[in-house]
Amino acid sequence: MIYLDYCADTPVSREAFERFCEAAGTLGSANARHAAGYAARAVVDAAASDIAALLGADPTEIIFTSGATESNNLAVKGLALANLRTGRHIVSTPMEHSSVSASLAVLERNGWEVELADVGRDGKVDLDALERIIRPDTALVTVSTVSSELGAVQPIAEISEIVRRRPGCRLHVDAAQAVGKTELDVRLADTVSFSPHKFYGLTGVGVLYKRYGAELEPQMDGGASTTAYRSGTPAAALAASIVPALRSAIGELPARRERVAALNARLRSELTRYPLLRVNSPEDAVPHILNVSVEGVKGTRMQRALDERGVCVSVRSACASDGLPSREVLAVTGDSRRALSSFRISLSHLTTDAEIDGFLAAFDECYEMLTKKPRL
Amino acid sequence: MSEKRRALIAMSGGVDSSVAAYLMREAGYECEGVTLRLTRTETAGTHGRTCCSEEDIDAAAEVAFELDMPYRVLDCEAEFRREIIEKFVRVYEAGETPNPCIDCNRYMKFGRLVRYAAENGFDCVASGHYARIERDEESGRYLLRKGLDPAKDQSYFLYSLTQEQLSRICFPLGGMIKSEVREIAAKCGFSSARKRDSQDICFVPDGDYGAFLERFTGKRYPEGDFVAPDGRVLGRHRGAVRYTLGQRRGLGVAAGERIYVYDKDMENNIVRVGPEELLFRRTVYARDMNWVSIAGLDAPTRVRAKTRYSQREQAATAYPTPRGVRLEFDEPQRAVTPGQALVLYDGDAVLGGGTICGEEKA
């Protein structure tokens, strides 16, 4: 199998797994007031401190969740609900993950107004447009640092500056695809979400950074836990396992990124030889993501053909999106057939040259087979 | 604005609706494909494939892409649960045997789609059903005729379409036989699409209705007695909802002779079993009639009638009753089941149809 879907999930590193196993022996709920509880609490607190130190945050600003989807739900709904005094207007982009866009849809059904800022061909938010659509009653701006389908990188510092000029407005940053792929400064935002399974940690746990002073309405009821923002018994071992994964993701970022950039450059140059292939990812996207379309071949068809040859790539499925083309690709290209043809190759520093060879050979067969079919 | 006529194509991902989409486009329509998402695996409560699984939606989306038509999925799960599944459960609990596909055609497939089409500027809704719609110049009514392929005719399932719906529906496969459709599908490369024709009720793909009812309602249907015509108790049943008229297998009763379910007394939780001759009836009642080729029945009329899809039509005379019809078959009919559809034909045209019921409700 040639796995090129690292943006969906990554293999668990030995360090993360070992840390998990070590901590999993801890007995007790971190919420309990007795020796066992204090021991569990110490594991959770140590994880929060280490994560905070790696992010340049304070330990009280780390909330553990079940994953980035929960973190996004908590941030988007929780910030909106806690910030009604500013208003019910929210600004976002067409480049968001469904856990953000679906949360926004829920808010919209409940009386909020959601407006999407235009993006350019490079997938970046048009800062002038953003400036124009933010209003006095804009309570929240929510953007992803790195978009999940295209890998487009947003100018978070500039966006933050615009938002910070409005004291009533909050900024949520979805960094699920950013950690380990690009630099991240949580201090630019009010909340930041991510999950370690995107950077060689375990699934089932996520983080929401919440700036100390930002008000957030909990989305899960059940009384105070180690934090007031997320009820439930903290998953101490999962929290502990985040630390080594995050440390490597940040510490080894330059070397890993360089390796991935070389793989990406090779793929781009090989793939652009195919006349019906278009690269959808912007030039300055993170190198880990290469989104392409083959004209006249639906993405799901290509995915199946590659899968039959042992290659895993990703497509935004028709079922999940109710048949509508990829919003990200559509926003950037303005071409719905191209968006329907798109698929995502996502790379890792673990990807080998032999795997790229294998992918290219499989792709060549699929391309020949699927593009020579007569048009109906 | 385009001057082309616009068609909304109901696509399931299967061969028939794919060919229907192709034919509509070839006929010059500006087409858009749509799939209704009616259930998900968790709603069906099984891990089997259902009629609107992710694979089917992918298949339909791929065909629409090949034909260069826009495509979308309409999420109708809540409506389907309310209108179709909950009614299915109610009817079963009342001791009848429902036919949810007919309700689905009426309320969901065509009801929902005809409304969607009207709201979105489409001239018609097309699907891959095997039936024909014609306008009778004399009466001004829309006729629903059998599909030309006798093995595929689906008019039985479509009897409940209203005149308003029929005026906006198009069945491009109605005049074709299955082998012609297969040929077009192969030519278009649709053969990789789902091969199996839909058969079971989509939300009960394993066909075990009793288990489905218990999963869906959370109830345990209490055991009770199998009772012979002379009042003897022959054994215990596992909940009356699990049995249907005419059923012989799976009763677990040793009675020396072949015995069949011939009646259910839901109030007293009794399933009556007896020899096969008790299943035969010449008189059948039906309610909630929908008339197609006529405005209504005002005098006794000779018809041909079906009480189940797989049955050949039988000669009968239909008499109007206050709320439906009484049908006197020329020959006694076996296991006519309340809840199922009675469809009356005049030649190959559907006269009308309704739900089989007891005398008191017709």
XYZ file of C-alpha atoms in Angstrom:
738
model
C 0.000 0.000 0.000
C 1.213 3.489 -0.833
C -0.313 5.836 1.704
C -0.613 9.417 0.494
C -3.328 10.608 2.832
C -1.219 11.941 5.708
C -3.500 14.962 6.097
C -6.276 12.625 7.177
C -4.203 10.627 9.627
C -0.553 9.897 10.340
C 1.153 6.832 11.790
C 1.709 7.046 15.548
C 5.315 7.760 16.508
C 7.078 5.439 18.933
C 7.590 8.263 21.422
C 3.934 9.229 21.470
C 2.852 5.616 21.792
C 5.294 4.878 24.599
C 4.303 7.998 26.501
C 0.690 6.933 26.161
C 1.407 3.427 27.474
C 3.370 4.794 30.409
C 0.649 7.229 31.413
C -2.158 4.734 30.797
C -1.094 2.934 33.971
C -2.247 5.900 36.042
C -5.330 5.127 38.083
C -7.890 7.725 39.042
C -10.005 10.526 37.675
C -8.140 13.796 37.453
C -11.266 15.410 38.878
C -11.125 13.438 42.152
C -9.854 14.825 45.420
C -7.725 11.966 46.661
C -4.286 10.546 46.103
C -5.180 8.661 42.922
C -7.008 11.689 41.568
C -4.059 13.959 42.332
C -1.760 11.548 40.504
C -3.960 11.603 37.412
C -4.295 15.351 37.738
C -0.525 15.646 37.806
C -0.299 13.783 34.464
C -2.872 16.088 32.874
C -1.295 19.213 34.378
C 2.167 18.191 33.233
C 0.840 17.632 29.699
C -0.868 21.039 29.743
C 2.306 22.730 30.991
C 4.515 21.078 28.400
C 2.096 21.830 25.574
C 1.739 25.414 26.767
C 5.517 25.801 26.883
C 5.865 24.441 23.350
C 3.175 26.837 22.116
C 4.304 29.856 24.128
C 1.072 29.824 26.108
C 0.022 29.509 29.720
C -1.010 26.046 31.047
C -4.436 27.400 32.017
C -4.994 28.179 28.365
C -4.919 24.515 27.271
C -8.247 22.665 26.992
C -8.217 18.977 26.115
C -10.970 17.710 23.821
C -11.655 14.568 21.813
C -10.177 15.960 18.608
C -9.965 18.945 16.293
C -13.608 18.513 15.282
C -14.702 18.961 18.879
C -12.241 21.809 19.374
C -13.667 23.625 16.339
C -17.236 23.055 17.477
C -16.419 24.283 20.961
C -14.571 27.350 19.743
C -16.979 28.470 17.038
C -20.196 27.895 18.984
C -18.663 28.725 22.358
C -17.172 32.053 21.259
C -20.335 33.038 19.408
C -22.545 32.297 22.407
C -20.230 34.040 24.845
C -20.000 37.144 22.713
C -23.624 38.081 22.087
C -23.052 41.573 23.423
C -20.975 42.352 20.336
C -23.553 40.887 17.984
C -24.478 37.965 15.820
C -22.364 38.557 12.743
C -19.602 36.074 11.933
C -16.969 36.238 9.218
C -15.321 33.156 7.774
C -13.872 31.880 4.494
C -14.767 29.263 1.892
C -11.599 27.384 2.892
C -12.794 25.945 6.182
C -13.068 22.352 7.322
C -16.602 21.014 7.674
C -16.337 21.025 11.489
C -16.134 24.812 11.246
C -18.525 25.362 8.334
C -21.113 22.964 9.779
C -20.890 24.674 13.174
C -21.453 27.971 11.393
C -24.461 26.491 9.612
C -25.955 25.559 12.991
C -25.416 29.100 14.236
C -26.970 30.465 11.045
C -30.090 28.394 11.634
C -30.222 29.930 15.105
C -30.148 33.540 14.088
C -26.510 34.356 13.428
C -25.454 35.891 10.142
C -22.411 34.299 8.520
C -20.473 36.039 5.780
C -17.575 34.526 3.830
C -14.627 36.673 2.806
C -13.454 36.301 -0.790
C -10.231 34.454 -1.464
C -7.849 34.988 -4.361
C -6.473 32.414 -6.805
C -3.815 31.720 -4.180
C -6.524 30.749 -1.686
C -5.633 33.639 0.603
C -8.237 35.828 2.184
C -8.464 39.192 0.484
C -7.497 41.455 3.396
C -9.220 44.515 1.964
C -12.399 42.518 1.513
C -12.071 41.220 5.069
C -11.626 44.746 6.349
C -14.789 45.770 4.496
C -17.074 42.984 5.695
C -16.189 43.165 9.373
C -18.865 45.275 11.075
C -19.382 46.700 14.555
C -21.555 43.660 15.363
C -19.027 41.115 14.063
C -18.484 38.880 17.065
C -16.211 36.284 15.515
C -13.798 35.756 12.661
C -12.869 32.135 12.030
C -10.148 31.024 9.599
C -7.929 28.008 9.076
C -4.173 28.542 9.024
C -3.744 25.827 6.412
C -6.759 24.718 4.377
C -7.301 20.989 4.422
C -7.992 20.359 0.760
C -5.567 22.723 -0.950
C -2.993 23.459 1.725
C -3.478 27.199 1.194
C -1.869 29.242 3.956
C -3.677 32.262 5.393
C -1.916 35.438 6.497
C -2.876 34.916 10.125
C -0.722 37.769 11.457
C -2.403 40.286 9.146
C -5.857 38.862 9.830
C -5.135 39.013 13.556
C -4.115 42.648 13.276
C -7.380 43.503 11.537
C -9.449 41.645 14.119
C -7.514 43.040 17.091
C -8.449 46.545 16.021
C -12.023 45.597 17.018
C -11.945 44.868 20.738
C -15.351 43.162 20.653
C -14.404 40.711 17.920
C -12.872 37.273 18.540
C -10.574 35.281 16.263
C -10.658 31.485 16.062
C -7.888 29.762 14.124
C -8.286 26.164 12.954
C -4.716 24.885 12.995
C -5.520 21.198 12.484
C -3.485 21.106 9.255
C -0.964 23.682 10.401
C 0.843 22.021 13.287
C 3.956 20.331 11.954
C 3.524 21.896 8.523
C 4.041 25.584 9.178
C 4.855 27.998 11.993
C 2.097 28.765 14.406
C 1.775 31.602 16.889
C -1.215 30.939 19.105
C -0.884 34.407 20.619
C -2.356 35.851 17.422
C -5.721 34.274 18.126
C -8.303 33.921 20.874
C -8.697 30.207 20.272
C -6.661 27.697 18.256
C -7.606 24.077 17.576
C -5.528 21.061 16.600
C -5.236 17.326 17.079
C -2.043 15.243 17.427
C -3.127 12.490 15.049
C -2.294 14.894 12.232
C 1.307 15.017 13.470
C 2.187 11.428 14.447
C 0.229 11.383 17.704
C -2.866 9.433 18.647
C -6.465 9.882 17.520
C -9.136 10.512 20.132
C -7.635 13.622 21.647
C -7.445 17.250 20.616
C -6.463 20.607 21.991
C -8.159 23.932 22.119
C -5.891 26.793 23.071
C -8.025 29.524 24.610
C -6.489 32.865 25.444
C -6.918 33.471 29.154
C -9.188 36.490 28.807
C -11.409 35.177 26.015
C -14.898 34.200 27.125
C -16.102 30.814 25.949
C -19.409 29.077 26.525
C -18.869 25.357 27.243
C -20.567 23.032 24.782
C -20.607 19.982 26.985
C -22.506 20.075 30.238
C -21.550 18.085 33.284
C -19.803 20.302 35.777
C -16.278 21.552 36.156
C -13.439 19.259 35.224
C -9.780 20.216 35.181
C -11.141 23.082 33.107
C -14.537 24.753 33.257
C -14.766 24.679 29.471
C -14.925 20.962 28.877
C -16.672 18.528 31.180
C -15.796 14.871 31.432
C -13.010 12.819 32.940
C -9.801 14.042 31.303
C -8.085 11.417 29.122
C -4.811 11.704 30.991
C -2.767 9.247 28.943
C -3.971 10.664 25.640
C -3.151 14.167 26.864
C 0.331 13.042 27.895
C 0.937 11.427 24.493
C 0.452 14.799 22.778
C 3.646 16.205 24.259
C 6.295 14.143 22.414
C 4.322 14.420 19.162
C 4.053 18.187 19.460
C 7.693 18.537 20.482
C 8.843 16.697 17.335
C 6.347 18.490 15.125
C 7.738 21.847 16.211
C 11.387 20.886 16.690
C 11.792 18.947 13.493
C 9.603 21.191 11.365
C 12.403 22.681 9.219
C 14.026 19.328 8.371
C 10.737 17.524 7.775
C 9.422 20.347 5.691
C 12.501 20.428 3.519
C 12.153 16.721 2.830
C 8.460 17.099 1.962
C 9.165 20.120 -0.233
C 11.567 18.031 -2.320
C 8.930 15.306 -2.755
C 6.334 17.895 -3.675
C 8.611 19.541 -6.235
C 9.256 16.191 -7.868
C 5.544 15.351 -7.982
C 4.656 18.720 -9.435
C 7.206 18.479 -12.193
C 6.253 14.890 -13.087
C 2.507 15.494 -12.957
C 2.460 18.691 -14.977
C 3.589 16.629 -17.980
C 0.072 15.262 -18.232
C -1.827 17.660 -20.490
C -5.215 17.177 -18.797
C -3.862 17.635 -15.279
C -4.222 20.917 -13.419
C -2.635 21.694 -10.087
C -5.177 23.299 -7.769
C -2.968 23.906 -4.756
C -1.465 27.385 -4.826
C 2.288 27.749 -5.416
C 2.912 28.767 -1.821
C 0.717 26.099 -0.256
C 2.296 23.888 2.382
C 4.304 21.245 0.496
C 2.512 18.459 2.339
C -0.612 18.956 0.235
C -0.879 18.706 -3.524
C -4.403 18.988 -4.848
C -4.857 18.286 -8.567
C -7.634 17.712 -11.108
C -7.645 15.605 -14.241
C -10.026 17.158 -16.729
C -13.061 14.974 -17.420
C -12.320 12.447 -14.671
C -14.365 12.697 -11.510
C -12.262 12.704 -8.354
C -14.050 9.728 -6.819
C -13.431 7.724 -10.007
C -9.720 8.514 -9.893
C -9.568 7.719 -6.198
C -11.141 4.299 -6.782
C -8.819 3.508 -9.678
C -5.774 4.476 -7.597
C -7.079 2.510 -4.648
C -7.414 -0.576 -6.859
C -3.686 -0.155 -7.504
C -2.871 0.160 -3.819
C -2.574 3.952 -3.632
C -4.526 5.932 -1.014
C -5.445 9.513 -1.875
C -8.345 11.593 -0.663
C -11.441 13.110 -2.236
C -14.094 15.201 -0.667
C -16.943 12.770 -1.028
C -20.207 13.589 -2.727
C -22.077 12.091 0.183
C -20.492 14.337 2.776
C -21.018 17.411 0.663
C -24.482 16.586 -0.674
C -23.152 16.354 -4.198
C -21.766 19.842 -4.320
C -18.257 20.348 -5.655
C -15.361 21.057 -3.302
C -15.938 24.545 -1.966
C -12.233 25.213 -1.590
C -11.309 24.239 -5.138
C -14.360 26.038 -6.481
C -13.462 29.180 -4.529
C -9.946 29.193 -5.944
C -10.609 28.079 -9.527
C -14.208 29.189 -10.060
C -14.695 25.998 -12.101
C -17.160 23.451 -10.752
C -16.152 20.586 -13.065
C -12.565 21.119 -12.067
C -13.613 21.080 -8.431
C -15.488 17.803 -8.977
C -12.361 16.326 -10.593
C -10.077 17.276 -7.746
C -8.265 14.905 -5.449
C -5.667 15.431 -2.745
C -2.252 13.851 -2.439
C -0.815 14.453 1.011
C 2.786 13.780 1.871
C 4.934 13.111 4.890
C 8.632 13.236 5.646
C 8.187 9.462 5.909
C 7.152 9.221 2.254
C 9.895 7.510 0.269
C 11.081 8.138 -3.264
C 10.029 4.589 -4.096
C 6.513 5.429 -2.976
C 6.484 8.453 -5.254
C 7.655 6.178 -8.090
C 4.885 3.736 -7.266
C 2.299 6.487 -7.171
C 3.446 7.907 -10.493
C 3.302 4.480 -12.163
C -0.208 3.856 -10.814
C -1.328 7.344 -11.751
C -0.004 6.892 -15.279
C -2.151 3.770 -15.731
C -5.223 5.437 -14.267
C -4.735 8.524 -16.400
C -4.457 6.466 -19.582
C -7.463 4.362 -18.700
C -9.755 7.129 -17.518
C -8.966 9.872 -20.003
C -9.255 7.831 -23.177
C -12.888 7.052 -22.491
C -15.032 8.820 -25.107
C -17.077 11.759 -23.896
C -20.781 11.010 -23.728
C -32.431 32.475 -20.065
C -32.084 29.167 -21.826
C -34.963 28.155 -24.066
C -34.279 24.464 -23.560
C -36.783 22.554 -21.504
C -35.359 21.634 -18.124
C -35.586 18.183 -16.570
C -34.797 17.107 -13.049
C -33.536 13.515 -13.084
C -34.093 11.270 -10.067
C -30.836 9.317 -9.913
C -30.145 6.310 -7.701
C -26.736 5.356 -9.041
C -28.292 2.329 -10.739
C -28.340 1.492 -14.426
C -31.973 2.416 -15.063
C -31.866 5.959 -13.745
C -28.469 6.504 -15.366
C -29.868 5.523 -18.751
C -32.938 7.676 -18.098
C -30.624 10.644 -17.493
C -28.738 9.929 -20.698
C -31.950 9.643 -22.729
C -33.364 12.872 -21.354
C -30.189 14.705 -22.247
C -30.219 13.139 -25.735
C -33.834 14.264 -26.083
C -32.568 17.816 -25.758
C -33.411 18.605 -22.159
C -31.196 20.680 -19.956
C -30.805 18.215 -17.102
C -29.892 18.237 -13.464
C -29.421 15.074 -11.425
C -30.668 14.643 -7.900
C -30.601 11.874 -5.320
C -32.813 11.869 -2.261
C -30.952 10.708 0.789
C -33.653 8.811 2.619
C -31.819 6.667 5.130
C -28.353 6.094 6.432
C -26.984 2.824 7.628
C -27.626 3.744 11.241
C -31.264 4.526 10.494
C -31.626 1.137 8.882
C -29.940 -0.324 11.917
C -27.926 -2.790 9.909
C -24.577 -2.813 8.251
C -25.996 -3.936 4.943
C -26.223 -1.759 1.879
C -29.215 0.474 1.572
C -30.641 2.186 -1.469
C -28.961 5.504 -0.810
C -25.623 4.385 0.501
C -22.508 6.447 -0.002
C -21.485 4.161 -2.883
C -24.779 4.763 -4.659
C -24.454 8.506 -4.237
C -20.898 8.374 -5.581
C -22.117 6.315 -8.531
C -24.949 8.745 -9.296
C -22.606 11.728 -8.967
C -20.142 10.098 -11.358
C -22.823 9.436 -13.993
C -24.030 13.036 -13.692
C -20.438 14.193 -14.117
C -19.989 12.017 -17.225
C -23.160 13.503 -18.672
C -21.972 16.969 -17.671
C -25.064 17.725 -15.645
C -25.162 19.432 -12.285
C -25.963 17.062 -9.457
C -26.994 17.364 -5.863
C -28.170 15.272 -2.957
C -31.335 16.318 -1.162
C -31.317 15.284 2.439
C -34.769 13.904 3.267
C -33.938 11.664 6.186
C -36.183 13.390 8.721
C -39.106 13.491 6.299
C -38.561 9.864 5.297
C -38.513 8.776 8.895
C -41.712 10.665 9.646
C -43.717 9.893 6.519
C -42.500 6.428 5.622
C -40.764 4.531 8.415
C -43.031 5.628 11.247
C -46.102 4.830 9.170
C -44.592 1.454 8.287
C -44.238 0.715 11.989
C -47.775 1.917 12.805
C -49.324 -0.213 10.091
C -47.397 -3.300 11.176
C -48.411 -2.742 14.791
C -52.033 -2.474 13.661
C -51.721 -5.967 12.206
C -51.471 -5.026 8.546
C -48.585 -5.488 6.101
C -47.542 -2.106 4.716
C -46.035 -1.318 1.338
C -43.664 1.581 2.057
C -42.346 1.753 -1.519
C -45.711 3.013 -2.700
C -45.806 5.729 -0.042
C -42.216 6.575 -0.853
C -43.035 7.044 -4.542
C -45.982 9.224 -3.650
C -44.613 11.410 -0.866
C -40.858 11.288 -1.261
C -39.622 10.402 -4.722
C -42.293 12.165 -6.670
C -43.997 14.323 -4.057
C -40.763 15.917 -2.928
C -39.159 16.024 -6.353
C -42.166 17.435 -8.181
C -42.300 20.215 -5.585
C -38.565 20.804 -5.821
C -38.822 20.876 -9.618
C -41.657 23.398 -9.568
C -39.816 25.622 -7.097
C -36.626 25.531 -9.135
C -37.957 26.098 -12.626
C -37.850 22.574 -14.032
C -40.434 21.520 -16.592
C -40.475 17.882 -15.514
C -39.110 15.174 -13.265
C -37.696 12.079 -14.982
C -36.875 8.718 -13.460
C -35.896 5.231 -14.539
C -39.230 3.612 -13.730
C -40.784 1.201 -16.195
C -44.202 2.731 -16.843
C -45.681 5.097 -19.414
C -47.580 8.324 -18.970
C -49.928 9.563 -21.683
C -52.503 12.281 -21.806
C -55.966 11.119 -22.856
C -57.236 13.844 -25.169
C -60.849 12.863 -24.680
C -60.982 12.978 -20.892
C -58.077 15.353 -20.452
C -56.671 12.982 -17.826
C -53.154 11.668 -17.579
C -53.002 7.914 -17.993
C -50.503 5.672 -16.283
C -49.827 2.669 -18.527
C -47.757 -0.393 -17.877
C -44.134 -0.432 -18.926
C -43.659 -2.164 -22.265
C -41.379 -4.793 -20.726
C -43.799 -7.062 -18.867
C -41.001 -8.362 -16.643
C -40.105 -4.853 -15.493
C -43.477 -3.084 -15.371
C -43.633 -0.922 -12.226
C -47.054 0.678 -12.667
C -48.290 -1.202 -9.581
C -45.954 0.869 -7.368
C -46.963 4.118 -9.032
C -50.757 3.961 -8.804
C -50.862 6.641 -6.122
C -49.428 9.398 -8.329
C -51.830 12.286 -8.642
C -52.863 13.888 -11.926
C -50.817 16.937 -10.965
C -47.749 14.746 -10.401
C -48.301 12.714 -13.572
C -48.506 15.906 -15.621
C -44.939 16.719 -14.578
C -43.319 13.285 -14.708
C -41.456 11.608 -17.532
C -40.510 7.904 -17.685
C -38.085 7.577 -20.610
C -37.679 3.808 -20.081
C -41.418 3.057 -20.124
C -41.403 2.110 -23.791
C -38.221 0.049 -23.606
C -37.283 -3.455 -22.595
C -34.563 -4.140 -20.076
C -32.125 -5.550 -22.654
C -32.277 -2.310 -24.651
C -31.585 -0.368 -21.486
C -28.626 -2.619 -20.682
C -27.258 -2.059 -24.173
C -27.366 1.719 -23.793
C -25.818 1.412 -20.346
C -22.960 -0.669 -21.730
C -22.421 1.780 -24.586
C -22.265 4.652 -22.100
C -20.012 2.757 -19.726
C -22.610 2.798 -16.938
C -22.197 -0.927 -16.440
C -19.777 -0.356 -13.608
C -22.615 1.282 -11.710
C -24.612 -0.756 -9.233
C -25.713 -3.948 -10.945
C -28.232 -5.269 -8.506
C -31.827 -4.092 -8.899
C -33.370 -2.864 -5.693
C -35.585 -5.509 -4.134
C -36.039 -5.452 -0.400
C -37.391 -2.498 1.481
C -34.427 -0.152 1.557
C -34.454 0.428 5.308
C -34.745 -3.281 6.077
C -32.088 -4.655 3.740
C -31.929 -8.017 5.500
C -35.690 -8.494 5.173
C -36.186 -9.249 8.886
C -39.109 -6.940 9.638
C -39.697 -8.199 13.168
C -36.124 -7.476 14.200
C -36.303 -4.082 12.507
C -39.510 -3.142 14.339
C -37.958 -4.051 17.685
C -34.762 -2.118 16.955
C -36.683 0.879 15.719
C -39.284 1.098 18.482
C -37.255 -0.322 21.337
C -40.215 -2.556 22.183
C -40.320 -6.283 22.691
C -43.405 -7.623 20.950
C -44.918 -10.071 23.418
C -45.262 -13.747 22.692
C -48.740 -15.143 22.259
C -50.731 -18.102 21.027
C -51.135 -19.690 17.633
C -54.811 -20.606 17.615
C -56.498 -23.095 15.282
C -59.942 -22.409 13.752
C -61.546 -24.660 16.395
C -59.965 -22.615 19.196
C -57.213 -25.051 20.092
C -53.875 -23.463 21.019
C -51.245 -24.981 18.704
C -48.153 -23.231 20.044
C -46.552 -19.932 20.929
C -45.711 -17.162 18.488
C -42.836 -14.697 18.914
C -44.872 -11.505 18.564
C -47.800 -11.093 16.202
C -46.092 -8.360 14.126
C -43.623 -10.937 12.838
C -46.230 -12.903 10.878
C -47.964 -12.157 7.647
C -51.018 -13.667 5.986
C -50.304 -16.800 4.005
C -47.073 -17.475 5.868
C -46.302 -21.164 6.423
C -42.582 -21.269 7.112
C -41.052 -20.330 10.402
C -44.153 -20.919 12.524
C -42.512 -23.683 14.522
C -45.819 -25.490 14.946
C -46.212 -29.187 14.296
C -49.847 -29.776 13.372
C -49.786 -32.893 11.216
C -51.041 -30.963 8.182
C -49.680 -27.867 6.481
C -50.911 -24.812 8.315
C -50.837 -21.171 7.356
C -51.385 -17.826 9.048
C -54.873 -16.775 7.932
C -55.719 -14.001 10.387
C -54.183 -11.858 13.136
C -56.014 -10.561 16.202
C -53.698 -7.788 17.369
C -55.902 -6.757 20.279
C -55.667 -10.185 21.877
C -52.210 -10.950 20.493
C -53.434 -14.066 18.707
C -52.168 -15.378 15.386
C -54.770 -17.635 13.760
C -53.477 -20.555 11.763
C -55.261 -23.159 9.726
C -55.455 -25.033 6.433
C -54.721 -23.207 3.196
C -58.339 -22.998 2.045
C -59.009 -20.422 4.787
C -56.728 -18.018 2.915
C -58.918 -17.760 -0.139
C -61.336 -14.867 -0.545
C -63.395 -13.673 -3.446
C -64.324 -10.316 -1.874
C -61.681 -7.700 -1.159
C -62.092 -4.166 0.194
C -59.814 -1.188 -0.300
C -59.727 2.386 1.004
C -57.822 5.621 0.232
C -58.353 5.167 -3.481
C -56.377 7.206 -5.966
C -58.053 7.248 -9.350
C -55.873 7.696 -12.385
C -57.663 7.197 -15.704
C -61.082 8.034 -14.242
C -62.189 10.762 -11.860
C -63.899 8.228 -9.604
C -65.908 5.027 -9.590
C -69.663 5.643 -9.762
C -70.974 2.317 -11.027
C -69.933 -1.344 -10.927
C -67.072 -1.782 -13.378
C -65.306 -4.789 -14.835
C -61.558 -4.555 -14.133
C -58.418 -6.591 -13.912
C -56.783 -6.327 -10.515
C -53.594 -7.107 -8.629
C -53.315 -7.466 -4.870
C -49.542 -7.814 -4.935
C -46.784 -6.785 -7.319
C -45.677 -10.244 -8.333
C -49.201 -11.442 -9.101
C -50.773 -11.738 -12.538
C -53.910 -9.580 -12.856
C -57.190 -11.255 -12.120
C -60.650 -10.488 -13.517
C -63.013 -8.846 -11.065
C -65.871 -6.408 -10.695
C -65.364 -3.234 -8.710
C -68.242 -1.705 -6.724
C -68.066 1.743 -5.139
C -68.341 1.876 -1.331
C -68.547 4.967 0.921
C -64.772 5.200 1.421
C -63.315 2.995 -1.283
C -64.208 -0.040 -3.303
C -65.435 -3.570 -2.925
C -63.964 -5.984 -5.371
C -65.605 -9.274 -6.334
C -62.995 -11.460 -7.997
C -64.185 -14.031 -10.536
C -61.916 -16.567 -8.834
C -61.082 -16.690 -5.122
C -57.702 -15.061 -4.321
C -55.072 -16.406 -1.954
C -53.799 -14.441 1.058
C -55.036 -10.990 0.142
C -53.243 -8.948 2.798
C -54.548 -5.797 4.504
C -52.097 -2.917 4.132
C -50.936 -4.012 0.698
C -51.986 -2.209 -2.470
C -54.912 -3.136 -4.660
C -54.372 -1.828 -8.180
C -57.084 -1.907 -10.820
C -56.326 -1.972 -14.521
C -58.312 -1.278 -17.643
C -56.213 -3.012 -20.282
C -52.693 -1.718 -19.733
C -53.809 1.502 -18.053
C -54.047 1.927 -14.306
C -57.625 2.753 -13.433
C -56.723 3.456 -9.837
C -55.697 1.782 -6.651
C -55.927 1.821 -2.896
C -54.970 0.101 0.322
C -56.490 -3.292 1.081
C -58.521 -3.192 4.285
C -61.350 -4.786 6.204
C -64.981 -4.217 5.191
C -65.623 -1.682 7.945
C -63.001 0.755 6.656
C -63.942 0.728 2.959
